[in-house]
């Protein structure tokens, strides 16, 4: 595991971006909410269902996809790491070193009772997968919006 830390999710999103991006951000529309992420080169925001309480974020690099059976939401996006990354929320970003390369970045949201995450609302998994398959894919459909 590269790192793990407690995180309070703001604006219902977890952000991963190259540290060199000045004022990084993405505007979400209804399609982004439906798919669970917004993406642009060097930055991705993953949606986290609205909730109260803290989350546990775990960041890892792997050679293969291991989708957790308890994932309420899981998506994959292509992501190239060429520099130091910032991972977190709008007001709480952490520097995370991931080896340079092309990855399929998989985000999974599990209920806090899963994976020794008791006491957390969600356990959020970010896995950088070294793979030739770097496609966009909804691996487990969840629901971010509560009004549909």
mmCIF file of C-alpha atoms in Angstrom:
data_model
loop_
_atom_site.group_PDB
_atom_site.id
_atom_site.type_symbol
_atom_site.label_atom_id
_atom_site.label_comp_id
_atom_site.label_asym_id
_atom_site.label_seq_id
_atom_site.Cartn_x
_atom_site.Cartn_y
_atom_site.Cartn_z
ATOM 1 C CA UNK A 1 0.000 0.000 0.000
ATOM 2 C CA UNK A 2 1.327 3.439 -0.922
ATOM 3 C CA UNK A 3 -0.610 5.357 1.715
ATOM 4 C CA UNK A 4 -3.812 5.533 3.688
ATOM 5 C CA UNK A 5 -5.372 8.387 5.598
ATOM 6 C CA UNK A 6 -8.611 9.684 7.085
ATOM 7 C CA UNK A 7 -10.495 12.122 4.915
ATOM 8 C CA UNK A 8 -13.620 14.228 5.159
ATOM 9 C CA UNK A 9 -15.123 14.346 1.669
ATOM 10 C CA UNK A 10 -16.181 17.809 0.538
ATOM 11 C CA UNK A 11 -18.457 18.533 -2.440
ATOM 12 C CA UNK A 12 -19.072 14.767 -2.734
ATOM 13 C CA UNK A 13 -15.833 14.144 -4.642
ATOM 14 C CA UNK A 14 -12.359 12.699 -4.290
ATOM 15 C CA UNK A 15 -9.794 14.388 -6.559
ATOM 16 C CA UNK A 16 -6.563 13.014 -8.066
ATOM 17 C CA UNK A 17 -4.386 15.403 -10.062
ATOM 18 C CA UNK A 18 -0.853 16.215 -11.120
ATOM 19 C CA UNK A 19 0.660 18.535 -8.516
ATOM 20 C CA UNK A 20 1.800 20.967 -11.225
ATOM 21 C CA UNK A 21 -1.770 21.808 -12.309
ATOM 22 C CA UNK A 22 -2.629 25.368 -11.330
ATOM 23 C CA UNK A 23 -6.140 25.700 -9.846
ATOM 24 C CA UNK A 24 -7.247 22.195 -10.799
ATOM 25 C CA UNK A 25 -10.943 21.494 -10.997
ATOM 26 C CA UNK A 26 -13.652 19.965 -13.129
ATOM 27 C CA UNK A 27 -17.231 21.064 -13.677
ATOM 28 C CA UNK A 28 -19.742 18.248 -13.292
ATOM 29 C CA UNK A 29 -22.915 17.888 -15.336
ATOM 30 C CA UNK A 30 -25.723 15.318 -14.993
ATOM 31 C CA UNK A 31 -23.864 12.791 -17.185
ATOM 32 C CA UNK A 32 -20.823 12.985 -14.878
ATOM 33 C CA UNK A 33 -23.029 12.373 -11.842
ATOM 34 C CA UNK A 34 -24.634 9.375 -13.561
ATOM 35 C CA UNK A 35 -21.266 7.807 -14.447
ATOM 36 C CA UNK A 36 -19.639 8.695 -11.115
ATOM 37 C CA UNK A 37 -16.630 10.684 -12.315
ATOM 38 C CA UNK A 38 -15.384 13.682 -14.267
ATOM 39 C CA UNK A 39 -12.061 13.381 -16.109
ATOM 40 C CA UNK A 40 -9.562 15.457 -18.039
ATOM 41 C CA UNK A 41 -5.898 14.836 -18.815
ATOM 42 C CA UNK A 42 -3.972 14.960 -15.548
ATOM 43 C CA UNK A 43 -7.024 15.182 -13.279
ATOM 44 C CA UNK A 44 -9.983 13.057 -12.264
ATOM 45 C CA UNK A 45 -12.743 13.558 -9.700
ATOM 46 C CA UNK A 46 -14.569 10.520 -8.385
ATOM 47 C CA UNK A 47 -18.037 10.934 -6.917
ATOM 48 C CA UNK A 48 -18.704 9.840 -3.355
ATOM 49 C CA UNK A 49 -22.335 9.548 -2.203
ATOM 50 C CA UNK A 50 -23.410 12.302 0.168
ATOM 51 C CA UNK A 51 -22.836 11.181 3.753
ATOM 52 C CA UNK A 52 -21.899 12.234 7.258
ATOM 53 C CA UNK A 53 -18.630 11.244 8.917
ATOM 54 C CA UNK A 54 -15.089 10.414 7.933
ATOM 55 C CA UNK A 55 -13.816 8.130 5.194
ATOM 56 C CA UNK A 56 -10.679 6.031 5.062
ATOM 57 C CA UNK A 57 -8.736 6.407 1.810
ATOM 58 C CA UNK A 58 -6.319 3.659 0.713
ATOM 59 C CA UNK A 59 -4.015 4.191 -2.275
ATOM 60 C CA UNK A 60 -2.182 1.303 -3.907
ATOM 61 C CA UNK A 61 -0.404 0.152 -7.081
ATOM 62 C CA UNK A 62 -1.173 -3.298 -8.467
ATOM 63 C CA UNK A 63 -0.567 -5.472 -11.508
ATOM 64 C CA UNK A 64 -4.192 -6.597 -11.681
ATOM 65 C CA UNK A 65 -7.725 -5.465 -10.956
ATOM 66 C CA UNK A 66 -9.242 -6.872 -7.778
ATOM 67 C CA UNK A 67 -12.803 -5.626 -7.569
ATOM 68 C CA UNK A 68 -14.105 -5.949 -4.023
ATOM 69 C CA UNK A 69 -17.445 -7.779 -3.818
ATOM 70 C CA UNK A 70 -18.672 -5.197 -1.299
ATOM 71 C CA UNK A 71 -18.060 -2.195 -3.560
ATOM 72 C CA UNK A 72 -21.158 -0.014 -3.863
ATOM 73 C CA UNK A 73 -19.514 1.998 -6.618
ATOM 74 C CA UNK A 74 -16.477 1.257 -8.813
ATOM 75 C CA UNK A 75 -15.120 2.956 -11.927
ATOM 76 C CA UNK A 76 -11.936 2.836 -13.979
ATOM 77 C CA UNK A 77 -10.319 5.671 -15.919
ATOM 78 C CA UNK A 78 -7.053 5.929 -17.851
ATOM 79 C CA UNK A 79 -4.432 7.938 -15.969
ATOM 80 C CA UNK A 80 -0.851 8.833 -16.828
ATOM 81 C CA UNK A 81 1.457 9.594 -13.928
ATOM 82 C CA UNK A 82 4.284 11.873 -14.981
ATOM 83 C CA UNK A 83 4.876 13.818 -11.757
ATOM 84 C CA UNK A 84 3.960 13.995 -8.085
ATOM 85 C CA UNK A 85 0.218 13.606 -7.474
ATOM 86 C CA UNK A 86 -2.160 15.419 -5.153
ATOM 87 C CA UNK A 87 -4.979 13.274 -3.784
ATOM 88 C CA UNK A 88 -7.825 14.349 -1.516
ATOM 89 C CA UNK A 89 -10.557 16.962 -1.449
ATOM 90 C CA UNK A 90 -10.753 20.607 -2.379
ATOM 91 C CA UNK A 91 -9.351 21.782 0.959
ATOM 92 C CA UNK A 92 -7.330 18.731 2.047
ATOM 93 C CA UNK A 93 -4.873 17.454 -0.567
ATOM 94 C CA UNK A 94 -1.956 15.134 0.185
ATOM 95 C CA UNK A 95 1.178 14.633 -1.876
ATOM 96 C CA UNK A 96 1.363 11.011 -3.068
ATOM 97 C CA UNK A 97 4.233 9.554 -5.070
ATOM 98 C CA UNK A 98 3.151 6.973 -7.639
ATOM 99 C CA UNK A 99 5.798 5.593 -10.025
ATOM 100 C CA UNK A 100 5.617 7.203 -13.466
ATOM 101 C CA UNK A 101 3.675 5.302 -16.101
ATOM 102 C CA UNK A 102 0.352 4.609 -17.760
ATOM 103 C CA UNK A 103 -2.328 3.134 -15.534
ATOM 104 C CA UNK A 104 -5.918 2.148 -15.303
ATOM 105 C CA UNK A 105 -6.981 4.033 -12.160
ATOM 106 C CA UNK A 106 -9.742 2.199 -10.314
ATOM 107 C CA UNK A 107 -11.866 3.881 -7.652
ATOM 108 C CA UNK A 108 -14.037 1.782 -5.337
ATOM 109 C CA UNK A 109 -16.373 2.970 -2.572
ATOM 110 C CA UNK A 110 -17.153 0.401 0.114
ATOM 111 C CA UNK A 111 -19.421 0.817 3.136
ATOM 112 C CA UNK A 112 -17.454 1.634 6.282
ATOM 113 C CA UNK A 113 -18.196 -1.753 7.804
ATOM 114 C CA UNK A 114 -16.137 -3.395 5.033
ATOM 115 C CA UNK A 115 -12.396 -4.061 5.004
ATOM 116 C CA UNK A 116 -11.754 -3.235 8.673
ATOM 117 C CA UNK A 117 -13.216 0.190 8.071
ATOM 118 C CA UNK A 118 -15.513 0.199 11.096
ATOM 119 C CA UNK A 119 -16.003 3.726 12.357
ATOM 120 C CA UNK A 120 -15.793 5.158 8.837
ATOM 121 C CA UNK A 121 -18.731 5.995 6.615
ATOM 122 C CA UNK A 122 -16.850 4.717 3.542
ATOM 123 C CA UNK A 123 -13.589 2.976 2.757
ATOM 124 C CA UNK A 124 -12.374 4.465 -0.534
ATOM 125 C CA UNK A 125 -9.896 2.465 -2.580
ATOM 126 C CA UNK A 126 -7.738 4.022 -5.299
ATOM 127 C CA UNK A 127 -5.709 1.455 -7.218
ATOM 128 C CA UNK A 128 -3.268 2.357 -9.983
ATOM 129 C CA UNK A 129 -3.232 -0.745 -12.173
ATOM 130 C CA UNK A 130 -0.289 -1.372 -14.473
ATOM 131 C CA UNK A 131 -2.166 -2.688 -17.468
ATOM 132 C CA UNK A 132 -2.578 -2.412 -21.200
ATOM 133 C CA UNK A 133 -6.316 -1.880 -20.557
ATOM 134 C CA UNK A 134 -6.608 1.776 -19.680
ATOM 135 C CA UNK A 135 -10.213 2.296 -20.635
ATOM 136 C CA UNK A 136 -13.134 4.145 -19.101
ATOM 137 C CA UNK A 137 -15.461 1.656 -17.472
ATOM 138 C CA UNK A 138 -18.194 1.576 -14.857
ATOM 139 C CA UNK A 139 -17.293 -1.616 -12.992
ATOM 140 C CA UNK A 140 -20.042 -1.431 -10.375
ATOM 141 C CA UNK A 141 -22.937 0.976 -10.899
ATOM 142 C CA UNK A 142 -23.812 2.972 -7.838
ATOM 143 C CA UNK A 143 -25.929 6.007 -7.236
ATOM 144 C CA UNK A 144 -24.587 9.433 -6.382
ATOM 145 C CA UNK A 145 -27.708 11.501 -6.918
ATOM 146 C CA UNK A 146 -30.554 10.967 -4.462
ATOM 147 C CA UNK A 147 -33.233 12.796 -6.503
ATOM 148 C CA UNK A 148 -33.554 10.277 -9.356
#
